Coordinates of C-alpha atoms in Angstrom, one line a residue:
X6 CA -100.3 -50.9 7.6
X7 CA -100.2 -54.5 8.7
X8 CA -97.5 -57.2 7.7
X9 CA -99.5 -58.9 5.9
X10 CA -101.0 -56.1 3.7
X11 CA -96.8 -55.1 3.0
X12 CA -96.1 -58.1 1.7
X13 CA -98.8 -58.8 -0.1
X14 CA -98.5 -55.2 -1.9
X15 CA -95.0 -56.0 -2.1
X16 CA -95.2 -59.1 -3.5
X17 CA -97.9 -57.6 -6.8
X18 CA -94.8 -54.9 -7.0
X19 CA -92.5 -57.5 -7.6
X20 CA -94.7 -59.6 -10.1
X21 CA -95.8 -56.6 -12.3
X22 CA -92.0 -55.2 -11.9
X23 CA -90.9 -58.5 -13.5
X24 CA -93.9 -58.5 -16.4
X25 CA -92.6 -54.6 -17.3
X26 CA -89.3 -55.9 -18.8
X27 CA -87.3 -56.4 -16.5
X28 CA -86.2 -60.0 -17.0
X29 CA -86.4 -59.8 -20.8
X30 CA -87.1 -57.2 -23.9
X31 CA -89.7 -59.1 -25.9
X32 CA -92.3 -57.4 -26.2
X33 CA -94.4 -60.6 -26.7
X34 CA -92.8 -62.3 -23.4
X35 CA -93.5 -59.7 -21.6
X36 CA -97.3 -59.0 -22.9
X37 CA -97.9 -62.3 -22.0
X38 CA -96.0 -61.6 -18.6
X39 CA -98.0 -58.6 -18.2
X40 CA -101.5 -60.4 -18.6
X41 CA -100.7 -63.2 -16.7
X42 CA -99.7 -60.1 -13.6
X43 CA -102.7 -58.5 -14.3
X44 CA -105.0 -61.3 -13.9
X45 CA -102.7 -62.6 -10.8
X46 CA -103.6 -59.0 -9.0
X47 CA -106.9 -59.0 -9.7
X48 CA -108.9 -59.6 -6.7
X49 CA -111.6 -58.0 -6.9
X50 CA -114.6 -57.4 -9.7
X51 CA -113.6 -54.0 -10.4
X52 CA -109.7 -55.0 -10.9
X53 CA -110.8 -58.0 -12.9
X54 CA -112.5 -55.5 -15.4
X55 CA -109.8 -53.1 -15.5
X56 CA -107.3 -56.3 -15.8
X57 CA -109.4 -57.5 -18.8
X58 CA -109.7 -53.6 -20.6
X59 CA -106.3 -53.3 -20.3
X60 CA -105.0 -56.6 -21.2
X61 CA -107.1 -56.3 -24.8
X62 CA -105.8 -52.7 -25.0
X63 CA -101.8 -54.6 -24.8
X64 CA -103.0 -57.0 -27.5
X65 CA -101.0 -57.3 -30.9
X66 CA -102.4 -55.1 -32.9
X67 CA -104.1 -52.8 -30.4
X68 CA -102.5 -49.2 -29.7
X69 CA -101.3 -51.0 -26.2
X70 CA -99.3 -53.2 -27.9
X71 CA -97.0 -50.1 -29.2
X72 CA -96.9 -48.3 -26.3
X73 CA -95.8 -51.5 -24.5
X74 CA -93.1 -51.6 -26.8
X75 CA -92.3 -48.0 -26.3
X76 CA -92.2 -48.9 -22.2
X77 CA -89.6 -51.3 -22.9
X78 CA -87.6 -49.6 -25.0
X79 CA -87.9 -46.3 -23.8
X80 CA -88.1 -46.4 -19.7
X81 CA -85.0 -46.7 -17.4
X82 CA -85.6 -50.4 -15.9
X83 CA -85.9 -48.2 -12.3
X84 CA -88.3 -46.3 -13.7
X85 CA -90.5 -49.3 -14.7
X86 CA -89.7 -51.0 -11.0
X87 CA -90.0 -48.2 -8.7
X88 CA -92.8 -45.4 -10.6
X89 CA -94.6 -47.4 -13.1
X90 CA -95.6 -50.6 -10.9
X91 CA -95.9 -48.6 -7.9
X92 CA -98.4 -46.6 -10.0
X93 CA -100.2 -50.4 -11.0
X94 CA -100.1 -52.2 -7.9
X95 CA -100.9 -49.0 -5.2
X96 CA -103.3 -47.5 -6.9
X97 CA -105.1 -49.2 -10.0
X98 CA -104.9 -52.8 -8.0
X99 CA -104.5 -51.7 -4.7
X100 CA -105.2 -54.8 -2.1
X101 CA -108.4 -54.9 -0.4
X102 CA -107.0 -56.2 3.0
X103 CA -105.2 -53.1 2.9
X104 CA -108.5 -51.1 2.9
X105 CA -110.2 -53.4 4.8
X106 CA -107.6 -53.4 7.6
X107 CA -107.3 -49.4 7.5
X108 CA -111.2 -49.8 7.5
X109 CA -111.4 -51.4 10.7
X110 CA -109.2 -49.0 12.8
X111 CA -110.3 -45.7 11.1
X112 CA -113.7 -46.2 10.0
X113 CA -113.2 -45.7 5.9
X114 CA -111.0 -46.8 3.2
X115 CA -107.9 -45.0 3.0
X116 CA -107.4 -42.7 -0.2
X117 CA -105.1 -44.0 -2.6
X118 CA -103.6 -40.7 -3.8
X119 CA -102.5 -38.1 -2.0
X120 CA -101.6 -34.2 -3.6
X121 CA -99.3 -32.0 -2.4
X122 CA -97.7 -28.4 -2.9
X123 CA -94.9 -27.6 -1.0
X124 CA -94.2 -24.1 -2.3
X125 CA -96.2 -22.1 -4.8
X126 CA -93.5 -20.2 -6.0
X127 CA -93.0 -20.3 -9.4
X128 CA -90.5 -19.3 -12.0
X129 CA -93.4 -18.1 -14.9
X130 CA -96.1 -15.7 -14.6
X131 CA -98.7 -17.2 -16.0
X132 CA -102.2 -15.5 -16.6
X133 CA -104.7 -15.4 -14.1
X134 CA -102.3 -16.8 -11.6
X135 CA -100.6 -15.6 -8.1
X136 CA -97.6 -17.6 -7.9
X137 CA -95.4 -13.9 -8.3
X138 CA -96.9 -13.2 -4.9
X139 CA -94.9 -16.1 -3.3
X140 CA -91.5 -16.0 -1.7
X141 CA -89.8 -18.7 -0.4
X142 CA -90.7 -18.0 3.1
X143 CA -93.6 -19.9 2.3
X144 CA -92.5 -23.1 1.7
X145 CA -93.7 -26.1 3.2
X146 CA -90.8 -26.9 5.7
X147 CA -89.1 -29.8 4.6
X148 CA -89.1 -31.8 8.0
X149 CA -93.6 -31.1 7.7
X150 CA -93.6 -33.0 4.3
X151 CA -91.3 -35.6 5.2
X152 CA -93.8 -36.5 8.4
X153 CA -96.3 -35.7 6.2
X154 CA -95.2 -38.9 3.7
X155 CA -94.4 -40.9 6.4
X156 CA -98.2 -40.8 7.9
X157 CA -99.3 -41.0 4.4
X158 CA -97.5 -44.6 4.1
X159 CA -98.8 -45.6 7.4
X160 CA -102.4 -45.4 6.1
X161 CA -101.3 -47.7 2.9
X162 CA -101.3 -44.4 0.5
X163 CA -97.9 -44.7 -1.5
X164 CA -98.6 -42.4 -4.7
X165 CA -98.0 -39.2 -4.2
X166 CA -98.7 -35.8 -6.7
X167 CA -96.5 -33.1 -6.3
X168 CA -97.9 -29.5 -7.4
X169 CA -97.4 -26.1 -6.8
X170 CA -96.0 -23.2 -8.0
X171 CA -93.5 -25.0 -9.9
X172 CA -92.1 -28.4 -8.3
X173 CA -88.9 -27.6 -9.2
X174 CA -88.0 -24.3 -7.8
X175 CA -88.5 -26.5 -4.6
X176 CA -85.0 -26.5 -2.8
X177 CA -86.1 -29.9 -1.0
X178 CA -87.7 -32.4 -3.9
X179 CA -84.7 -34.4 -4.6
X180 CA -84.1 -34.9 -0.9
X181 CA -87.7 -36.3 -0.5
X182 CA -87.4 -38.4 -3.9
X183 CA -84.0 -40.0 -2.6
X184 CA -85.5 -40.4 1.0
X185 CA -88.8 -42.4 0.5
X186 CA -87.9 -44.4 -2.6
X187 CA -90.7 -46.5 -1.5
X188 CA -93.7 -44.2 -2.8
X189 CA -93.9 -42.8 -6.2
X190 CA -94.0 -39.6 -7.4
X191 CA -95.8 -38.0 -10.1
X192 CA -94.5 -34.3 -11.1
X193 CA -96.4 -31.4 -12.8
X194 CA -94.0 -29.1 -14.1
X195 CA -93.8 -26.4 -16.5
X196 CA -90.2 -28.0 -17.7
X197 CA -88.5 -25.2 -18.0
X198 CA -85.7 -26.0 -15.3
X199 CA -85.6 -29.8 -16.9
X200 CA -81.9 -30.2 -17.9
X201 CA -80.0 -33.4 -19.0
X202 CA -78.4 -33.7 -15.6
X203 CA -81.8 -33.2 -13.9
X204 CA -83.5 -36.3 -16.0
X205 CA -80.5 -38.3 -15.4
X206 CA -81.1 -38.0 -11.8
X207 CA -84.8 -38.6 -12.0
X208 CA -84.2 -41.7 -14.4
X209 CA -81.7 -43.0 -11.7
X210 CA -84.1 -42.4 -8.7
X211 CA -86.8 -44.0 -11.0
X212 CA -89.9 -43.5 -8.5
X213 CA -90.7 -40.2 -10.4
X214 CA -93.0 -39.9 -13.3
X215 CA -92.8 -35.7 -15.0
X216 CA -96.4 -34.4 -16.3
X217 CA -95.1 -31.4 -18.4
X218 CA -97.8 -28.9 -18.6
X219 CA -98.9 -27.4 -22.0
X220 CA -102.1 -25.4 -23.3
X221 CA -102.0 -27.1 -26.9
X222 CA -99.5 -25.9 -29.5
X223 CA -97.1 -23.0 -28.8
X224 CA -100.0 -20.3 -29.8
X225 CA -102.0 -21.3 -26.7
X226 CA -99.1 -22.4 -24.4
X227 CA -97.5 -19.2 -25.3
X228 CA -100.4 -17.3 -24.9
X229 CA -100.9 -18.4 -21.3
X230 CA -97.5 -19.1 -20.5
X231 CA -95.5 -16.4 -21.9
X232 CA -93.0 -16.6 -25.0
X233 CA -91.4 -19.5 -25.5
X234 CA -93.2 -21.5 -22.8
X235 CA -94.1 -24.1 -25.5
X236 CA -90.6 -24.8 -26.7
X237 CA -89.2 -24.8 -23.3
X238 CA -92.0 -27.4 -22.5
X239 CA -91.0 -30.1 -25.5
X240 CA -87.7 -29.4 -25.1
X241 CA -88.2 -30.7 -21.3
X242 CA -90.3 -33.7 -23.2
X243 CA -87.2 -34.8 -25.4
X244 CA -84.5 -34.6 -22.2
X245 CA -86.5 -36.4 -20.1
X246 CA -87.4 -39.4 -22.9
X247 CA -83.9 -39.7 -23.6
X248 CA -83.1 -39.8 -20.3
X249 CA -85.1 -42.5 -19.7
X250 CA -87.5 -40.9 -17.4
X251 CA -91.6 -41.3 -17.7
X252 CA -92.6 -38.6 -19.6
X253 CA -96.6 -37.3 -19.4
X254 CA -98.6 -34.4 -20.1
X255 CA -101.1 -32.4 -18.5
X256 CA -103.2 -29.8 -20.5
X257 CA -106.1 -27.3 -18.9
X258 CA -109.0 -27.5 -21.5
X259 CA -110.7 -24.1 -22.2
X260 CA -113.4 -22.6 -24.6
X261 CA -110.5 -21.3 -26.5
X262 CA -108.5 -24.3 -26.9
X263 CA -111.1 -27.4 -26.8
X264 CA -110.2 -27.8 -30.7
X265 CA -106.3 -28.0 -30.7
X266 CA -106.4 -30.5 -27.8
X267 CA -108.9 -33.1 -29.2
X268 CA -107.4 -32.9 -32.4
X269 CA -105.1 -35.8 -34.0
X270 CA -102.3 -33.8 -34.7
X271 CA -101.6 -32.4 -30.7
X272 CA -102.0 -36.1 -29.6
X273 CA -99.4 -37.6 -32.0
X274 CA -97.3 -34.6 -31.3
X275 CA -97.3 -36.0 -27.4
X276 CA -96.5 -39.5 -28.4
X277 CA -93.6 -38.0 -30.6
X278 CA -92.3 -36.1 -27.6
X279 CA -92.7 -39.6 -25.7
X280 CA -95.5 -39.2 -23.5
X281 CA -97.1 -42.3 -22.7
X282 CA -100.4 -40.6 -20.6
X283 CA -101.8 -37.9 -19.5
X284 CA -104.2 -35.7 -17.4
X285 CA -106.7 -33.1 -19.3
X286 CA -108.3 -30.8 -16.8
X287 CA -111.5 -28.4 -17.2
X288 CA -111.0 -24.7 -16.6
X289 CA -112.3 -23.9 -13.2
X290 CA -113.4 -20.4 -12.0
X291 CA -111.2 -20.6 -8.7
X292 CA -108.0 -18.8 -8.1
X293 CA -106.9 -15.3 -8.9
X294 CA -109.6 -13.5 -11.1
X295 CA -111.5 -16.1 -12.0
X296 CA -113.5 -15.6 -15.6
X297 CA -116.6 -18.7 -16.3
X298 CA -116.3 -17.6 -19.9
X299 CA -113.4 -19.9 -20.2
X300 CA -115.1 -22.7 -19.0
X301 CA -115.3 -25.3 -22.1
X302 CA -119.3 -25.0 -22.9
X303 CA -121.3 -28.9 -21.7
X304 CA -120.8 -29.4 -25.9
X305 CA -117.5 -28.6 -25.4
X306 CA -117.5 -30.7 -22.7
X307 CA -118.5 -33.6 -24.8
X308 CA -116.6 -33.0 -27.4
X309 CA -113.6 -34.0 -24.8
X310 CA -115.4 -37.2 -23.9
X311 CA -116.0 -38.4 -27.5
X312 CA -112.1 -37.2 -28.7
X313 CA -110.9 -39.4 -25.5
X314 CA -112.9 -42.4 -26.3
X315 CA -111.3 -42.3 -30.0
X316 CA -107.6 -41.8 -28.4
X317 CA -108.0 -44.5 -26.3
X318 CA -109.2 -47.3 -29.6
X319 CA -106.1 -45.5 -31.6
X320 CA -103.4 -44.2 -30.1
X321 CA -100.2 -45.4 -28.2
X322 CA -101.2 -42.9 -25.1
X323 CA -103.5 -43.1 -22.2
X324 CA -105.3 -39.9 -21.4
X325 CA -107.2 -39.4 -18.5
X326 CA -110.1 -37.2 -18.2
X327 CA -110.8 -36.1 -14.7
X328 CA -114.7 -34.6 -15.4
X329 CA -115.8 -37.7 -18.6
X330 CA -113.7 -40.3 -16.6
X331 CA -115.7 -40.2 -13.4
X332 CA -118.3 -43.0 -14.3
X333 CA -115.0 -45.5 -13.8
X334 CA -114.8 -44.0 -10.7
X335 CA -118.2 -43.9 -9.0
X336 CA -118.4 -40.1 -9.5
X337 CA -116.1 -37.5 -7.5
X338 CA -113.4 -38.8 -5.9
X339 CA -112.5 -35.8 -3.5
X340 CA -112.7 -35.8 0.5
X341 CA -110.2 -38.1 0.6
X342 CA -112.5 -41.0 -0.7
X343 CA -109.8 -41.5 -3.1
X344 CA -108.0 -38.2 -2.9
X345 CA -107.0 -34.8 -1.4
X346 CA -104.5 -32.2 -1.3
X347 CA -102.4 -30.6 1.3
X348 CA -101.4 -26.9 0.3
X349 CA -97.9 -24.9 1.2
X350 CA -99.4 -23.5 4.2
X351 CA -100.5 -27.6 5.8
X352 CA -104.4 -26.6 5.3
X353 CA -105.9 -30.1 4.2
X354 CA -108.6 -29.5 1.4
X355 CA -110.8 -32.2 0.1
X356 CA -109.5 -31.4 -4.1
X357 CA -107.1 -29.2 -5.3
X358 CA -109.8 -27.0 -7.3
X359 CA -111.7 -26.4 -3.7
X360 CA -110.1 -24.1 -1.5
X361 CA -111.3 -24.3 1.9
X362 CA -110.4 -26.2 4.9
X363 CA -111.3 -26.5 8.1
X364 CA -108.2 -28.3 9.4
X365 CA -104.2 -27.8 9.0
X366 CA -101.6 -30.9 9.3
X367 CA -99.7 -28.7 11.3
X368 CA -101.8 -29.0 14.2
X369 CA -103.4 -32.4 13.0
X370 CA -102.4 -35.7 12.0
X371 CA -102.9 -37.2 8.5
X372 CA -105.4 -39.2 10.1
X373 CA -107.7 -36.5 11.9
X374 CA -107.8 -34.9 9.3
X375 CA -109.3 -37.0 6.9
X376 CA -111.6 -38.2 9.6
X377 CA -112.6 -34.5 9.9
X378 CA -117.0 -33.6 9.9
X379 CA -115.9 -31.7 6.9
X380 CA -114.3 -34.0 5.1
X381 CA -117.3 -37.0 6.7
X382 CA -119.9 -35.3 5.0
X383 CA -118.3 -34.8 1.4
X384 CA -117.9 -38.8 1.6
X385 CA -121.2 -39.4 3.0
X386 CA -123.0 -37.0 -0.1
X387 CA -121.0 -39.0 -2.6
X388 CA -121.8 -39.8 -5.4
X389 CA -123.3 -36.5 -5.7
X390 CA -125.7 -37.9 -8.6
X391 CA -126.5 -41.4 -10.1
X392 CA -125.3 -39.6 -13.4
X393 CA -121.3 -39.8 -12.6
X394 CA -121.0 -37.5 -16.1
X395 CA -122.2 -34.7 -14.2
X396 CA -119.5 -35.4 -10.6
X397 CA -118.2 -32.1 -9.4
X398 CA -119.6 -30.4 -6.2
X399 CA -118.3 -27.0 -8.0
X400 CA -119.3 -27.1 -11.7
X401 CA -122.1 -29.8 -11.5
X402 CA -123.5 -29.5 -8.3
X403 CA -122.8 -26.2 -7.2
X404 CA -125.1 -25.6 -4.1
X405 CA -123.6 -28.9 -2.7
X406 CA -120.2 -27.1 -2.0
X407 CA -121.9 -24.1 -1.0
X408 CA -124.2 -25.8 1.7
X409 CA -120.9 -28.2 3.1
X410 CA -118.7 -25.2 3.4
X411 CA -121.0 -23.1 5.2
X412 CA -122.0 -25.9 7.4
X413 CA -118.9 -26.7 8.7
X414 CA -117.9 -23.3 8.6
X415 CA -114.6 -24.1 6.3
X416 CA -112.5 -21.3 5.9
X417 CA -110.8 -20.2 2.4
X418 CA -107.4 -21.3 2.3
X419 CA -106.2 -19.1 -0.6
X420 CA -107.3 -15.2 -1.1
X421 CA -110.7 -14.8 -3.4
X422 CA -111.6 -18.4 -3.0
X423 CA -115.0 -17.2 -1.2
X424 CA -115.7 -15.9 -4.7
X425 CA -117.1 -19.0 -6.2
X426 CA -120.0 -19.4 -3.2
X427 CA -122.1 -16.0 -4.3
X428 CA -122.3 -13.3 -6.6
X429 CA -121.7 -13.6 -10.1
X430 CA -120.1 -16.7 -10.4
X431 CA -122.6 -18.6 -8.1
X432 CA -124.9 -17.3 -10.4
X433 CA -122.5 -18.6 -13.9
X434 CA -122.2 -21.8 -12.3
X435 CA -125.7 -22.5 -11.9
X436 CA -126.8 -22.1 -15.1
X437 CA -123.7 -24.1 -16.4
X438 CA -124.8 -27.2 -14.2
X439 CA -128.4 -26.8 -15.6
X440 CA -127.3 -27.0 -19.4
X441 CA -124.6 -29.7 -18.2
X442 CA -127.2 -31.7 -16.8
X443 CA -129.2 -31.0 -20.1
X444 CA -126.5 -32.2 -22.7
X445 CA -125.2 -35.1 -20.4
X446 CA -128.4 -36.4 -18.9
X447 CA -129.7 -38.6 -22.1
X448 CA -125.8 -39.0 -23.0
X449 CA -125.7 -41.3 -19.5
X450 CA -129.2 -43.3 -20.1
X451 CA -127.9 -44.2 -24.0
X452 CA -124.5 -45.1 -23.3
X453 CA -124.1 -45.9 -19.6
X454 CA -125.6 -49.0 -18.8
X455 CA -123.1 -51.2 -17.6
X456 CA -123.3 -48.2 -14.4
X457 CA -126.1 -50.3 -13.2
X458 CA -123.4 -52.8 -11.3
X459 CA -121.8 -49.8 -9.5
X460 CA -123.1 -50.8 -5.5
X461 CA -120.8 -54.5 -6.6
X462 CA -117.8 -52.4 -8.1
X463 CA -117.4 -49.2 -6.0
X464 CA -116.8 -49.0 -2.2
X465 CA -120.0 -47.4 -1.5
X466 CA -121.8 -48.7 1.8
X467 CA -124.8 -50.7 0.7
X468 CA -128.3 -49.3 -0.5
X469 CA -126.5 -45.8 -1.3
X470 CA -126.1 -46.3 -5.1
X471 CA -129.4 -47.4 -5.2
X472 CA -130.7 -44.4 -3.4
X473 CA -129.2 -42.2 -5.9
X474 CA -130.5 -44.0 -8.8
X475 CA -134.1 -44.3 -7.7
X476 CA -133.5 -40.3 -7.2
X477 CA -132.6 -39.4 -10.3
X478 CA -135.1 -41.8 -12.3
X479 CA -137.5 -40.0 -10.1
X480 CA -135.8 -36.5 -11.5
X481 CA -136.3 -37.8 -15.2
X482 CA -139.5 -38.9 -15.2
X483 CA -140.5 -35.7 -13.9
X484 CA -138.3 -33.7 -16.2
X485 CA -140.0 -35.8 -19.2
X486 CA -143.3 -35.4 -18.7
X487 CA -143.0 -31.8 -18.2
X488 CA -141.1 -32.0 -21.6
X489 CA -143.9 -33.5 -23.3
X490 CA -147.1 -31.4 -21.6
X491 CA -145.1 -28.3 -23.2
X492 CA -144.8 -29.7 -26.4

């Protein structure tokens, strides 16, 4: 990364740092601080509309406005310096000479996020998972993920998600926290080793943020998680908010519990516990005994989208979801076009929910790796559809993942993952993806019109976007007069 692009980042750092509090406690100095940041970071179209949605959202009177307060009053001032505008300025407003510079040497814009598990031991046993058949023999050495960070802030990426197994069990994390205070961290955790001396540490480090992981209330936490996983969860929740520390959530969303978590009363319970956002994930049928049954139905599916969108206008929380959130991204964001994980063993896949690989950062650098033909040809088939409702390569678009792994001849990087390319599930997910693109199809041509300015916003090469639209408008018209010769 250039001199230029460091102090450039460094300098929006330091101007959003100042905006989140840290010279003052008004909540009314600092919104107009924050706004005055915002639009100051802004370079390009795309930040300039995610400056302006936010900076209404902070508004008096808006649910921003309390959660603003709650950031003031209930973050450690290191934690607002070091996680939260880190989180701002490296990935939300991350500079374009930055991109453009990495652009030039490698050939494509550097992801902004990278994932990581450095052990997949864990201390539950959770159904449908294999974390029991873990020792910790097979941890990620710490010396591989400490080069591993420092290649990863060579190529300008400074956010880092740490997985697993459980996080914590991991003898090394505080060690890497302590020794690159200059990336931040964002945590998924079960909580259950979350003690006051463990958030006072985090809160002091301050470059960490702590997703604790829950199912819904303690009947479906419990149920997955094992007795008393709920309680040990919001009891991690209420140590860490005391403490100081960034407190989020993430929840898996199933056809058993799509009700409790786009309900009113499980989102207030999170802003009570102190969460101030979130990630909710759709069940996918990869890992140990897989089951497409618990996939939430396309309704379902939608019923997430239309809960999210009524959080978001009021309540003091941002959720993120990663399927009905993809039209503000341009669609899937895996093969390192935005991000990409890096297992326990080094094997470099293009999403944590696909498990194959056809390269290991033990005998590759950061940088071959994501310049790998596999890893080319995801980015080059993206976005996989002009409808960015319908992104994933598994669930949506099954046969695309099919046809990439066999091409490159990727090999599975975790025991059954071969499952989801044939046989019964192949055959599950291909009728999901029909009815998905049934459901969400009309959804996207009523309510997404503002996707026509995508080629100006997203960092696709030019005439692409286009391409996919003039497809799919091809698809539709098709589709419809079919639909009205039957009728």
């Amino acid at each position: 990364m250039g001199i230029l692009s460091r102090v450039k980042s460094r300098a929006s750092e330091i101007l959003v740092s100042q905006a989140l509090g840290l010279l003052g406690h008004a909540p009314e100095r600092t919104y107009e601080a924050l706004a005055k940041a915002l639009r100051g970071i802004a370079v390009t179209e795309q930040h300039r509309m995610i400056a302006d949605w936010l900076i209404k959202w902070f508004s008096e009177g808006s649910p921003g406005s309390t959660w603003l307060r709650r950031v003031l009053r209930d973050l450690h001032p290191n934690v607002r310096k070091r996680y939260l505008a880190q989180m701002l300025t490296v990935v939300t407003f991350r500079h374009p000479e930055s991109m453009a510079e990495y652009r030039r040497k490698y050939g494509f814009r550097p992801p902004s996020v990278m994932l990581v598990s450095p052990t997949m031991r864990c201390n539950y046993r959770c159904v449908g998972c294999y974390a029991a058949n873990y020792t910790k023999k097979d941890d990620m050495p710490p010396e591989l993920l400490d080069r591993i960070l420092n290649e990863a802030k060579e190529i300008t990426i400074r956010f880092v998600t740490v997985l697993g197994g459980e996080p914590f069990i991991y003898d090394h994390l505080f060690d890497i926290l302590e020794r690159h205070q200059d990336m931040a961290f964002q945590i998924f955790t079960n909580g259950a080793l979350i003690d006051e001396k463990t958030a006072r540490r985090l809160a002091e480090l301050g470059n960490a943020g702590i997703m604790v992981s829950l199912e819904g209330f303690a009947e479906e936490t419990d149920l997955r998680r094992g007795s008393g996983a709920f309680q040990r969860a919001i009891r991690a929740m209420e140590i860490l908010r005391d403490a100081g520390c960034l407190v989020g959530f993430s929840a898996v969303a199933t056809r058993r519990n799509i009700d409790v978590l786009t309900s009113d009363e499980f989102v207030d319970m999170l802003v009570d516990k102190g969460c101030l956002y979130g990630w909710i994930f759709l069940y996918m049928p990869v890992g140990h005994n897989p089951d497409p049954d618990l996939m939430p139905t396309p309704e379902q599916r939608n019923q997430l989208r239309l809960a999210n969108k009524r959080f978001r206008e009021t309540k003091p929380i941002l959720i993120a979801d990663f399927w009905n959130d993809a039209p503000l991204t341009g669609g899937c964001i895996n093969g390192g076009r935005t991000y990409f994980h890096i297992n326990h063993k080094g094997d470099v896949e293009p999403c944590i929910f696909i498990h194959f690989a056809t390269d290991n950062i033990k005998e590759k650098s950061l940088v071959e790796a994501l310049n790998s033909p596999f890893f080319k040809a995801l980015r080059r088939m993206q976005p996989f559809c002009y409808n960015t409702l319908r992104p994933c390569p598994i669930i949506d678009h099954p046969k695309i993942l099919r046809t990439v792994v066999r091409r490159f001849n990727a090999y599975p990087t975790h025991e059954g993952a071969e499952s989801i390319l044939e046989g019964r599930i192949a055959e599950a997910l291909d009728r999901y993806a029909q009815r998905v693109k049934e459901i969400f199809d009309p959804i996207w041509e009523e309510e997404y019109k503002w996707a026509e300015r995508w080629e100006e916003l997203m960092d696709f090469p030019e005439g692409r976007v286009a391409t996919r639209r003039a497809g799919y408008l091809r698809r539709r018209a098709r589709e419809k007069a079919l639909m009205a010769t039957s009728s």
